[in-house]
JSON list of C-alpha atoms in Angstrom, two decimals:
[
{"chain": "A", "resi": 1, "resn": "UNK", "atom": "CA", "xyz": [-0.04, 0.11, -0.13]},
{"chain": "A", "resi": 2, "resn": "UNK", "atom": "CA", "xyz": [0.94, 3.68, -0.97]},
{"chain": "A", "resi": 3, "resn": "UNK", "atom": "CA", "xyz": [2.62, 5.91, 2.39]},
{"chain": "A", "resi": 4, "resn": "UNK", "atom": "CA", "xyz": [0.35, 8.61, 0.88]},
{"chain": "A", "resi": 5, "resn": "UNK", "atom": "CA", "xyz": [-3.16, 8.27, -0.74]},
{"chain": "A", "resi": 6, "resn": "UNK", "atom": "CA", "xyz": [-4.67, 10.70, -2.51]},
{"chain": "A", "resi": 7, "resn": "UNK", "atom": "CA", "xyz": [-8.37, 10.63, -2.99]},
{"chain": "A", "resi": 8, "resn": "UNK", "atom": "CA", "xyz": [-9.83, 10.73, -5.92]},
{"chain": "A", "resi": 9, "resn": "UNK", "atom": "CA", "xyz": [-7.24, 9.82, -8.50]},
{"chain": "A", "resi": 10, "resn": "UNK", "atom": "CA", "xyz": [-9.16, 12.04, -11.31]},
{"chain": "A", "resi": 11, "resn": "UNK", "atom": "CA", "xyz": [-11.66, 14.54, -11.12]},
{"chain": "A", "resi": 12, "resn": "UNK", "atom": "CA", "xyz": [-14.16, 16.29, -13.64]},
{"chain": "A", "resi": 13, "resn": "UNK", "atom": "CA", "xyz": [-15.90, 18.97, -12.28]},
{"chain": "A", "resi": 14, "resn": "UNK", "atom": "CA", "xyz": [-18.09, 21.93, -14.24]},
{"chain": "A", "resi": 15, "resn": "UNK", "atom": "CA", "xyz": [-16.75, 25.24, -13.93]},
{"chain": "A", "resi": 16, "resn": "UNK", "atom": "CA", "xyz": [-18.16, 27.20, -10.98]},
{"chain": "A", "resi": 17, "resn": "UNK", "atom": "CA", "xyz": [-18.24, 23.87, -8.52]},
{"chain": "A", "resi": 18, "resn": "UNK", "atom": "CA", "xyz": [-16.13, 23.44, -5.38]},
{"chain": "A", "resi": 19, "resn": "UNK", "atom": "CA", "xyz": [-14.34, 20.09, -5.08]},
{"chain": "A", "resi": 20, "resn": "UNK", "atom": "CA", "xyz": [-12.41, 18.52, -1.96]},
{"chain": "A", "resi": 21, "resn": "UNK", "atom": "CA", "xyz": [-9.21, 16.23, -2.82]},
{"chain": "A", "resi": 22, "resn": "UNK", "atom": "CA", "xyz": [-7.93, 14.14, 0.25]},
{"chain": "A", "resi": 23, "resn": "UNK", "atom": "CA", "xyz": [-4.43, 12.66, 0.94]},
{"chain": "A", "resi": 24, "resn": "UNK", "atom": "CA", "xyz": [-4.34, 10.25, 3.69]},
{"chain": "A", "resi": 25, "resn": "UNK", "atom": "CA", "xyz": [-0.92, 8.93, 5.23]},
{"chain": "A", "resi": 26, "resn": "UNK", "atom": "CA", "xyz": [-0.19, 5.70, 6.72]},
{"chain": "A", "resi": 27, "resn": "UNK", "atom": "CA", "xyz": [2.29, 7.21, 8.92]},
{"chain": "A", "resi": 28, "resn": "UNK", "atom": "CA", "xyz": [2.87, 10.54, 11.12]},
{"chain": "A", "resi": 29, "resn": "UNK", "atom": "CA", "xyz": [2.58, 13.82, 9.67]},
{"chain": "A", "resi": 30, "resn": "UNK", "atom": "CA", "xyz": [5.20, 16.49, 10.36]},
{"chain": "A", "resi": 31, "resn": "UNK", "atom": "CA", "xyz": [4.25, 19.15, 7.30]},
{"chain": "A", "resi": 32, "resn": "UNK", "atom": "CA", "xyz": [2.27, 18.09, 4.40]},
{"chain": "A", "resi": 33, "resn": "UNK", "atom": "CA", "xyz": [2.64, 20.29, 1.14]},
{"chain": "A", "resi": 34, "resn": "UNK", "atom": "CA", "xyz": [-0.04, 20.55, -1.44]},
{"chain": "A", "resi": 35, "resn": "UNK", "atom": "CA", "xyz": [1.75, 21.05, -5.02]},
{"chain": "A", "resi": 36, "resn": "UNK", "atom": "CA", "xyz": [0.30, 21.95, -8.49]},
{"chain": "A", "resi": 37, "resn": "UNK", "atom": "CA", "xyz": [1.62, 20.34, -11.67]},
{"chain": "A", "resi": 38, "resn": "UNK", "atom": "CA", "xyz": [0.50, 20.68, -15.28]},
{"chain": "A", "resi": 39, "resn": "UNK", "atom": "CA", "xyz": [0.94, 17.82, -17.43]},
{"chain": "A", "resi": 40, "resn": "UNK", "atom": "CA", "xyz": [5.40, 17.61, -18.27]},
{"chain": "A", "resi": 41, "resn": "UNK", "atom": "CA", "xyz": [5.85, 20.12, -16.22]},
{"chain": "A", "resi": 42, "resn": "UNK", "atom": "CA", "xyz": [7.46, 21.29, -13.41]},
{"chain": "A", "resi": 43, "resn": "UNK", "atom": "CA", "xyz": [6.03, 21.36, -9.23]},
{"chain": "A", "resi": 44, "resn": "UNK", "atom": "CA", "xyz": [4.57, 24.41, -8.68]},
{"chain": "A", "resi": 45, "resn": "UNK", "atom": "CA", "xyz": [4.15, 24.83, -4.33]},
{"chain": "A", "resi": 46, "resn": "UNK", "atom": "CA", "xyz": [0.50, 25.53, -3.45]},
{"chain": "A", "resi": 47, "resn": "UNK", "atom": "CA", "xyz": [0.79, 25.15, 0.63]},
{"chain": "A", "resi": 48, "resn": "UNK", "atom": "CA", "xyz": [2.46, 23.86, 3.65]},
{"chain": "A", "resi": 49, "resn": "UNK", "atom": "CA", "xyz": [0.79, 22.76, 6.94]},
{"chain": "A", "resi": 50, "resn": "UNK", "atom": "CA", "xyz": [2.64, 22.41, 10.52]},
{"chain": "A", "resi": 51, "resn": "UNK", "atom": "CA", "xyz": [0.06, 21.84, 12.65]},
{"chain": "A", "resi": 52, "resn": "UNK", "atom": "CA", "xyz": [-2.64, 19.99, 13.44]},
{"chain": "A", "resi": 53, "resn": "UNK", "atom": "CA", "xyz": [-5.94, 21.65, 12.45]},
{"chain": "A", "resi": 54, "resn": "UNK", "atom": "CA", "xyz": [-3.74, 23.97, 10.52]},
{"chain": "A", "resi": 55, "resn": "UNK", "atom": "CA", "xyz": [-5.74, 25.62, 7.47]},
{"chain": "A", "resi": 56, "resn": "UNK", "atom": "CA", "xyz": [-4.08, 28.28, 4.85]},
{"chain": "A", "resi": 57, "resn": "UNK", "atom": "CA", "xyz": [-6.17, 29.50, 1.80]},
{"chain": "A", "resi": 58, "resn": "UNK", "atom": "CA", "xyz": [-4.71, 30.78, -1.33]},
{"chain": "A", "resi": 59, "resn": "UNK", "atom": "CA", "xyz": [-6.98, 32.65, -3.64]},
{"chain": "A", "resi": 60, "resn": "UNK", "atom": "CA", "xyz": [-9.87, 30.01, -3.98]},
{"chain": "A", "resi": 61, "resn": "UNK", "atom": "CA", "xyz": [-7.90, 27.15, -2.62]},
{"chain": "A", "resi": 62, "resn": "UNK", "atom": "CA", "xyz": [-7.98, 26.16, 1.07]},
{"chain": "A", "resi": 63, "resn": "UNK", "atom": "CA", "xyz": [-5.79, 23.12, 2.62]},
{"chain": "A", "resi": 64, "resn": "UNK", "atom": "CA", "xyz": [-6.42, 21.87, 5.89]},
{"chain": "A", "resi": 65, "resn": "UNK", "atom": "CA", "xyz": [-4.71, 19.29, 8.11]},
{"chain": "A", "resi": 66, "resn": "UNK", "atom": "CA", "xyz": [-6.19, 16.96, 10.64]},
{"chain": "A", "resi": 67, "resn": "UNK", "atom": "CA", "xyz": [-3.07, 15.36, 12.21]},
{"chain": "A", "resi": 68, "resn": "UNK", "atom": "CA", "xyz": [-4.69, 13.02, 14.55]},
{"chain": "A", "resi": 69, "resn": "UNK", "atom": "CA", "xyz": [-6.38, 11.54, 11.48]},
{"chain": "A", "resi": 70, "resn": "UNK", "atom": "CA", "xyz": [-3.06, 11.50, 9.68]},
{"chain": "A", "resi": 71, "resn": "UNK", "atom": "CA", "xyz": [-5.30, 13.50, 6.95]},
{"chain": "A", "resi": 72, "resn": "UNK", "atom": "CA", "xyz": [-5.39, 16.77, 4.54]},
{"chain": "A", "resi": 73, "resn": "UNK", "atom": "CA", "xyz": [-7.51, 18.01, 2.33]},
{"chain": "A", "resi": 74, "resn": "UNK", "atom": "CA", "xyz": [-7.29, 20.60, -0.78]},
{"chain": "A", "resi": 75, "resn": "UNK", "atom": "CA", "xyz": [-10.74, 22.49, -1.17]},
{"chain": "A", "resi": 76, "resn": "UNK", "atom": "CA", "xyz": [-11.18, 24.26, -4.26]},
{"chain": "A", "resi": 77, "resn": "UNK", "atom": "CA", "xyz": [-13.96, 27.06, -4.22]},
{"chain": "A", "resi": 78, "resn": "UNK", "atom": "CA", "xyz": [-15.99, 28.01, -7.79]},
{"chain": "A", "resi": 79, "resn": "UNK", "atom": "CA", "xyz": [-13.67, 25.92, -10.09]},
{"chain": "A", "resi": 80, "resn": "UNK", "atom": "CA", "xyz": [-11.72, 27.61, -13.20]},
{"chain": "A", "resi": 81, "resn": "UNK", "atom": "CA", "xyz": [-10.33, 26.04, -15.95]},
{"chain": "A", "resi": 82, "resn": "UNK", "atom": "CA", "xyz": [-7.24, 27.23, -14.72]},
{"chain": "A", "resi": 83, "resn": "UNK", "atom": "CA", "xyz": [-7.44, 25.42, -11.66]},
{"chain": "A", "resi": 84, "resn": "UNK", "atom": "CA", "xyz": [-6.70, 22.26, -13.70]},
{"chain": "A", "resi": 85, "resn": "UNK", "atom": "CA", "xyz": [-3.79, 20.03, -13.37]},
{"chain": "A", "resi": 86, "resn": "UNK", "atom": "CA", "xyz": [-3.03, 17.69, -11.32]},
{"chain": "A", "resi": 87, "resn": "UNK", "atom": "CA", "xyz": [-2.54, 18.11, -7.38]},
{"chain": "A", "resi": 88, "resn": "UNK", "atom": "CA", "xyz": [0.19, 16.34, -5.38]},
{"chain": "A", "resi": 89, "resn": "UNK", "atom": "CA", "xyz": [0.38, 16.00, -1.56]},
{"chain": "A", "resi": 90, "resn": "UNK", "atom": "CA", "xyz": [4.04, 15.78, 0.02]},
{"chain": "A", "resi": 91, "resn": "UNK", "atom": "CA", "xyz": [5.22, 14.77, 3.41]},
{"chain": "A", "resi": 92, "resn": "UNK", "atom": "CA", "xyz": [8.89, 15.86, 4.64]},
{"chain": "A", "resi": 93, "resn": "UNK", "atom": "CA", "xyz": [10.00, 12.10, 6.07]},
{"chain": "A", "resi": 94, "resn": "UNK", "atom": "CA", "xyz": [13.54, 13.34, 7.31]},
{"chain": "A", "resi": 95, "resn": "UNK", "atom": "CA", "xyz": [14.59, 15.82, 4.63]},
{"chain": "A", "resi": 96, "resn": "UNK", "atom": "CA", "xyz": [13.07, 13.85, 1.79]},
{"chain": "A", "resi": 97, "resn": "UNK", "atom": "CA", "xyz": [9.67, 14.73, 0.20]},
{"chain": "A", "resi": 98, "resn": "UNK", "atom": "CA", "xyz": [7.55, 11.71, -0.30]},
{"chain": "A", "resi": 99, "resn": "UNK", "atom": "CA", "xyz": [4.43, 11.98, -2.67]},
{"chain": "A", "resi": 100, "resn": "UNK", "atom": "CA", "xyz": [1.03, 10.51, -2.77]},
{"chain": "A", "resi": 101, "resn": "UNK", "atom": "CA", "xyz": [0.29, 9.70, -6.74]},
{"chain": "A", "resi": 102, "resn": "UNK", "atom": "CA", "xyz": [-1.76, 12.87, -7.46]},
{"chain": "A", "resi": 103, "resn": "UNK", "atom": "CA", "xyz": [-4.87, 13.80, -8.38]},
{"chain": "A", "resi": 104, "resn": "UNK", "atom": "CA", "xyz": [-6.19, 14.89, -12.20]},
{"chain": "A", "resi": 105, "resn": "UNK", "atom": "CA", "xyz": [-8.25, 17.93, -12.05]},
{"chain": "A", "resi": 106, "resn": "UNK", "atom": "CA", "xyz": [-10.45, 18.60, -15.12]},
{"chain": "A", "resi": 107, "resn": "UNK", "atom": "CA", "xyz": [-12.77, 21.48, -15.08]},
{"chain": "A", "resi": 108, "resn": "UNK", "atom": "CA", "xyz": [-14.88, 22.04, -18.06]},
{"chain": "A", "resi": 109, "resn": "UNK", "atom": "CA", "xyz": [-15.67, 25.32, -18.86]},
{"chain": "B", "resi": 1, "resn": "UNK", "atom": "CA", "xyz": [11.53, 35.90, -8.13]},
{"chain": "B", "resi": 2, "resn": "UNK", "atom": "CA", "xyz": [13.66, 33.48, -7.54]},
{"chain": "B", "resi": 3, "resn": "UNK", "atom": "CA", "xyz": [13.70, 30.00, -9.46]},
{"chain": "B", "resi": 4, "resn": "UNK", "atom": "CA", "xyz": [15.01, 26.60, -9.79]},
{"chain": "B", "resi": 5, "resn": "UNK", "atom": "CA", "xyz": [16.31, 26.27, -13.50]},
{"chain": "B", "resi": 6, "resn": "UNK", "atom": "CA", "xyz": [17.17, 22.97, -15.68]},
{"chain": "B", "resi": 7, "resn": "UNK", "atom": "CA", "xyz": [18.87, 22.57, -18.69]},
{"chain": "B", "resi": 8, "resn": "UNK", "atom": "CA", "xyz": [17.93, 20.80, -21.06]},
{"chain": "B", "resi": 9, "resn": "UNK", "atom": "CA", "xyz": [14.15, 20.44, -21.45]},
{"chain": "B", "resi": 10, "resn": "UNK", "atom": "CA", "xyz": [14.48, 17.67, -23.19]},
{"chain": "B", "resi": 11, "resn": "UNK", "atom": "CA", "xyz": [17.40, 15.24, -24.29]},
{"chain": "B", "resi": 12, "resn": "UNK", "atom": "CA", "xyz": [17.12, 12.14, -25.98]},
{"chain": "B", "resi": 13, "resn": "UNK", "atom": "CA", "xyz": [20.01, 9.35, -25.65]},
{"chain": "B", "resi": 14, "resn": "UNK", "atom": "CA", "xyz": [20.67, 6.23, -26.86]},
{"chain": "B", "resi": 15, "resn": "UNK", "atom": "CA", "xyz": [20.91, 3.18, -24.24]},
{"chain": "B", "resi": 16, "resn": "UNK", "atom": "CA", "xyz": [24.13, 2.97, -22.99]},
{"chain": "B", "resi": 17, "resn": "UNK", "atom": "CA", "xyz": [25.11, 6.61, -23.17]},
{"chain": "B", "resi": 18, "resn": "UNK", "atom": "CA", "xyz": [26.21, 9.00, -20.68]},
{"chain": "B", "resi": 19, "resn": "UNK", "atom": "CA", "xyz": [23.99, 12.13, -20.09]},
{"chain": "B", "resi": 20, "resn": "UNK", "atom": "CA", "xyz": [24.63, 15.41, -17.55]},
{"chain": "B", "resi": 21, "resn": "UNK", "atom": "CA", "xyz": [21.44, 16.84, -16.33]},
{"chain": "B", "resi": 22, "resn": "UNK", "atom": "CA", "xyz": [21.86, 20.75, -14.84]},
{"chain": "B", "resi": 23, "resn": "UNK", "atom": "CA", "xyz": [20.01, 22.39, -12.48]},
{"chain": "B", "resi": 24, "resn": "UNK", "atom": "CA", "xyz": [20.89, 25.89, -11.34]},
{"chain": "B", "resi": 25, "resn": "UNK", "atom": "CA", "xyz": [19.43, 25.92, -7.53]},
{"chain": "B", "resi": 26, "resn": "UNK", "atom": "CA", "xyz": [18.35, 29.33, -5.83]},
{"chain": "B", "resi": 27, "resn": "UNK", "atom": "CA", "xyz": [21.00, 31.59, -4.91]},
{"chain": "B", "resi": 28, "resn": "UNK", "atom": "CA", "xyz": [21.33, 30.98, -0.91]},
{"chain": "B", "resi": 29, "resn": "UNK", "atom": "CA", "xyz": [19.75, 27.95, -0.98]},
{"chain": "B", "resi": 30, "resn": "UNK", "atom": "CA", "xyz": [21.96, 24.88, 0.28]},
{"chain": "B", "resi": 31, "resn": "UNK", "atom": "CA", "xyz": [20.42, 21.52, 0.51]},
{"chain": "B", "resi": 32, "resn": "UNK", "atom": "CA", "xyz": [19.62, 20.29, -3.23]},
{"chain": "B", "resi": 33, "resn": "UNK", "atom": "CA", "xyz": [17.44, 17.36, -4.40]},
{"chain": "B", "resi": 34, "resn": "UNK", "atom": "CA", "xyz": [16.74, 15.18, -7.80]},
{"chain": "B", "resi": 35, "resn": "UNK", "atom": "CA", "xyz": [13.42, 13.56, -8.00]},
{"chain": "B", "resi": 36, "resn": "UNK", "atom": "CA", "xyz": [12.02, 11.21, -10.54]},
{"chain": "B", "resi": 37, "resn": "UNK", "atom": "CA", "xyz": [8.72, 10.86, -12.21]},
{"chain": "B", "resi": 38, "resn": "UNK", "atom": "CA", "xyz": [8.32, 8.02, -15.06]},
{"chain": "B", "resi": 39, "resn": "UNK", "atom": "CA", "xyz": [5.14, 8.94, -16.80]},
{"chain": "B", "resi": 40, "resn": "UNK", "atom": "CA", "xyz": [2.18, 7.99, -14.94]},
{"chain": "B", "resi": 41, "resn": "UNK", "atom": "CA", "xyz": [4.08, 7.57, -11.73]},
{"chain": "B", "resi": 42, "resn": "UNK", "atom": "CA", "xyz": [4.84, 9.27, -8.61]},
{"chain": "B", "resi": 43, "resn": "UNK", "atom": "CA", "xyz": [7.24, 11.53, -8.32]},
{"chain": "B", "resi": 44, "resn": "UNK", "atom": "CA", "xyz": [10.46, 9.85, -6.45]},
{"chain": "B", "resi": 45, "resn": "UNK", "atom": "CA", "xyz": [13.03, 10.90, -4.32]},
{"chain": "B", "resi": 46, "resn": "UNK", "atom": "CA", "xyz": [16.25, 9.94, -5.53]},
{"chain": "B", "resi": 47, "resn": "UNK", "atom": "CA", "xyz": [19.23, 12.08, -3.68]},
{"chain": "B", "resi": 48, "resn": "UNK", "atom": "CA", "xyz": [19.74, 14.75, -1.45]},
{"chain": "B", "resi": 49, "resn": "UNK", "atom": "CA", "xyz": [22.82, 16.90, -1.48]},
{"chain": "B", "resi": 50, "resn": "UNK", "atom": "CA", "xyz": [24.54, 19.12, 1.50]},
{"chain": "B", "resi": 51, "resn": "UNK", "atom": "CA", "xyz": [27.94, 20.47, 1.84]},
{"chain": "B", "resi": 52, "resn": "UNK", "atom": "CA", "xyz": [29.23, 19.05, -1.26]},
{"chain": "B", "resi": 53, "resn": "UNK", "atom": "CA", "xyz": [28.28, 15.67, -0.14]},
{"chain": "B", "resi": 54, "resn": "UNK", "atom": "CA", "xyz": [25.47, 13.43, -0.75]},
{"chain": "B", "resi": 55, "resn": "UNK", "atom": "CA", "xyz": [23.10, 13.26, 2.38]},
{"chain": "B", "resi": 56, "resn": "UNK", "atom": "CA", "xyz": [20.71, 10.52, 1.60]},
{"chain": "B", "resi": 57, "resn": "UNK", "atom": "CA", "xyz": [20.27, 8.53, -1.20]},
{"chain": "B", "resi": 58, "resn": "UNK", "atom": "CA", "xyz": [16.87, 6.20, -2.51]},
{"chain": "B", "resi": 59, "resn": "UNK", "atom": "CA", "xyz": [17.43, 2.57, -4.06]},
{"chain": "B", "resi": 60, "resn": "UNK", "atom": "CA", "xyz": [16.74, 4.03, -7.21]},
{"chain": "B", "resi": 61, "resn": "UNK", "atom": "CA", "xyz": [20.72, 5.74, -6.91]},
{"chain": "B", "resi": 62, "resn": "UNK", "atom": "CA", "xyz": [22.47, 2.93, -7.68]},
{"chain": "B", "resi": 63, "resn": "UNK", "atom": "CA", "xyz": [26.25, 3.44, -9.06]},
{"chain": "B", "resi": 64, "resn": "UNK", "atom": "CA", "xyz": [25.15, 4.39, -12.46]},
{"chain": "B", "resi": 65, "resn": "UNK", "atom": "CA", "xyz": [23.91, 7.87, -10.44]},
{"chain": "B", "resi": 66, "resn": "UNK", "atom": "CA", "xyz": [26.20, 10.13, -9.64]},
{"chain": "B", "resi": 67, "resn": "UNK", "atom": "CA", "xyz": [25.64, 14.31, -8.44]},
{"chain": "B", "resi": 68, "resn": "UNK", "atom": "CA", "xyz": [27.69, 17.04, -8.21]},
{"chain": "B", "resi": 69, "resn": "UNK", "atom": "CA", "xyz": [28.60, 20.64, -7.66]},
{"chain": "B", "resi": 70, "resn": "UNK", "atom": "CA", "xyz": [31.22, 21.47, -10.31]},
{"chain": "B", "resi": 71, "resn": "UNK", "atom": "CA", "xyz": [31.04, 25.49, -8.89]},
{"chain": "B", "resi": 72, "resn": "UNK", "atom": "CA", "xyz": [29.19, 27.95, -6.65]},
{"chain": "B", "resi": 73, "resn": "UNK", "atom": "CA", "xyz": [25.73, 27.81, -8.71]},
{"chain": "B", "resi": 74, "resn": "UNK", "atom": "CA", "xyz": [25.45, 24.46, -10.83]},
{"chain": "B", "resi": 75, "resn": "UNK", "atom": "CA", "xyz": [24.10, 21.01, -9.23]},
{"chain": "B", "resi": 76, "resn": "UNK", "atom": "CA", "xyz": [24.62, 18.16, -11.91]},
{"chain": "B", "resi": 77, "resn": "UNK", "atom": "CA", "xyz": [22.74, 14.43, -12.09]},
{"chain": "B", "resi": 78, "resn": "UNK", "atom": "CA", "xyz": [24.88, 12.23, -14.53]},
{"chain": "B", "resi": 79, "resn": "UNK", "atom": "CA", "xyz": [23.81, 8.90, -15.62]},
{"chain": "B", "resi": 80, "resn": "UNK", "atom": "CA", "xyz": [26.53, 6.89, -16.73]},
{"chain": "B", "resi": 81, "resn": "UNK", "atom": "CA", "xyz": [25.05, 4.26, -18.74]},
{"chain": "B", "resi": 82, "resn": "UNK", "atom": "CA", "xyz": [21.55, 4.73, -19.24]},
{"chain": "B", "resi": 83, "resn": "UNK", "atom": "CA", "xyz": [18.97, 2.30, -19.88]},
{"chain": "B", "resi": 84, "resn": "UNK", "atom": "CA", "xyz": [15.72, 2.53, -21.43]},
{"chain": "B", "resi": 85, "resn": "UNK", "atom": "CA", "xyz": [13.85, 2.60, -17.88]},
{"chain": "B", "resi": 86, "resn": "UNK", "atom": "CA", "xyz": [15.69, 5.69, -17.10]},
{"chain": "B", "resi": 87, "resn": "UNK", "atom": "CA", "xyz": [13.53, 7.62, -18.87]},
{"chain": "B", "resi": 88, "resn": "UNK", "atom": "CA", "xyz": [11.19, 9.76, -17.21]},
{"chain": "B", "resi": 89, "resn": "UNK", "atom": "CA", "xyz": [11.38, 13.43, -15.82]},
{"chain": "B", "resi": 90, "resn": "UNK", "atom": "CA", "xyz": [13.99, 14.36, -13.38]},
{"chain": "B", "resi": 91, "resn": "UNK", "atom": "CA", "xyz": [13.40, 17.15, -11.14]},
{"chain": "B", "resi": 92, "resn": "UNK", "atom": "CA", "xyz": [15.72, 19.32, -9.41]},
{"chain": "B", "resi": 93, "resn": "UNK", "atom": "CA", "xyz": [14.44, 21.05, -6.02]},
{"chain": "B", "resi": 94, "resn": "UNK", "atom": "CA", "xyz": [16.34, 23.13, -3.42]},
{"chain": "B", "resi": 95, "resn": "UNK", "atom": "CA", "xyz": [15.45, 24.61, 0.01]},
{"chain": "B", "resi": 96, "resn": "UNK", "atom": "CA", "xyz": [17.12, 26.87, 2.11]},
{"chain": "B", "resi": 97, "resn": "UNK", "atom": "CA", "xyz": [17.06, 24.89, 5.05]},
{"chain": "B", "resi": 98, "resn": "UNK", "atom": "CA", "xyz": [16.53, 20.95, 6.00]},
{"chain": "B", "resi": 99, "resn": "UNK", "atom": "CA", "xyz": [13.52, 19.16, 7.86]},
{"chain": "B", "resi": 100, "resn": "UNK", "atom": "CA", "xyz": [10.12, 19.52, 8.04]},
{"chain": "B", "resi": 101, "resn": "UNK", "atom": "CA", "xyz": [8.61, 22.73, 6.98]},
{"chain": "B", "resi": 102, "resn": "UNK", "atom": "CA", "xyz": [11.04, 23.63, 4.58]},
{"chain": "B", "resi": 103, "resn": "UNK", "atom": "CA", "xyz": [9.72, 24.30, 1.66]},
{"chain": "B", "resi": 104, "resn": "UNK", "atom": "CA", "xyz": [11.29, 22.42, -1.40]},
{"chain": "B", "resi": 105, "resn": "UNK", "atom": "CA", "xyz": [11.27, 24.98, -4.78]},
{"chain": "B", "resi": 106, "resn": "UNK", "atom": "CA", "xyz": [10.97, 22.47, -7.76]},
{"chain": "B", "resi": 107, "resn": "UNK", "atom": "CA", "xyz": [12.68, 23.17, -11.18]},
{"chain": "B", "resi": 108, "resn": "UNK", "atom": "CA", "xyz": [10.41, 22.41, -14.65]},
{"chain": "B", "resi": 109, "resn": "UNK", "atom": "CA", "xyz": [12.35, 19.64, -15.36]},
{"chain": "B", "resi": 110, "resn": "UNK", "atom": "CA", "xyz": [14.15, 17.17, -17.25]},
{"chain": "B", "resi": 111, "resn": "UNK", "atom": "CA", "xyz": [12.18, 15.11, -20.07]},
{"chain": "B", "resi": 112, "resn": "UNK", "atom": "CA", "xyz": [15.31, 12.32, -20.28]},
{"chain": "B", "resi": 113, "resn": "UNK", "atom": "CA", "xyz": [14.27, 9.92, -23.26]},
{"chain": "B", "resi": 114, "resn": "UNK", "atom": "CA", "xyz": [16.22, 6.78, -23.70]},
{"chain": "B", "resi": 115, "resn": "UNK", "atom": "CA", "xyz": [16.10, 4.80, -26.73]}
]
């Protein structure tokens, strides 16, 4: 089984709709990172969550960390075509990042 | 805004050939990393580098791989004798510090195709 599991694996939403992507760790989380990747391109840092219960927002994207459940969620409000891409959660393991398999988001205009 | 740069963006090579992938980390960063992503798979850690030494390497990073910081700005990944399964996107990253809660900045990647 994967150390970081993301769900869903893929998502197609209509523009304007809200959506949530989840990331669950099988090990204790000491920091959770969210990155966005466009197909075939690099990783763009979105947010880092440090403490249980922490919630951060950037524009229409909000991420939360539930340390007890070893889970994080990424919520996009009123999705736009520019939100399309692959969302990756990552966890720090002694200085290296371990990633989930990614969630592919398509936003239909 | 400072960013990590990588060259080339795409490298095509014949099996058995040596390749060198180049990265210029952010100038005040001290920790450097290589990751790879085989098409359709997860981003995987290869190696971390600090103070001119490898800090940690994964099982993937075998004797065919090496890293170097040849001067004050470049950070390179060399694959001595490429195999078909080395075809992947290779990402360089850098960070100011190490450990939890330190953002790693990623470059745009080099797509390596081994024929």
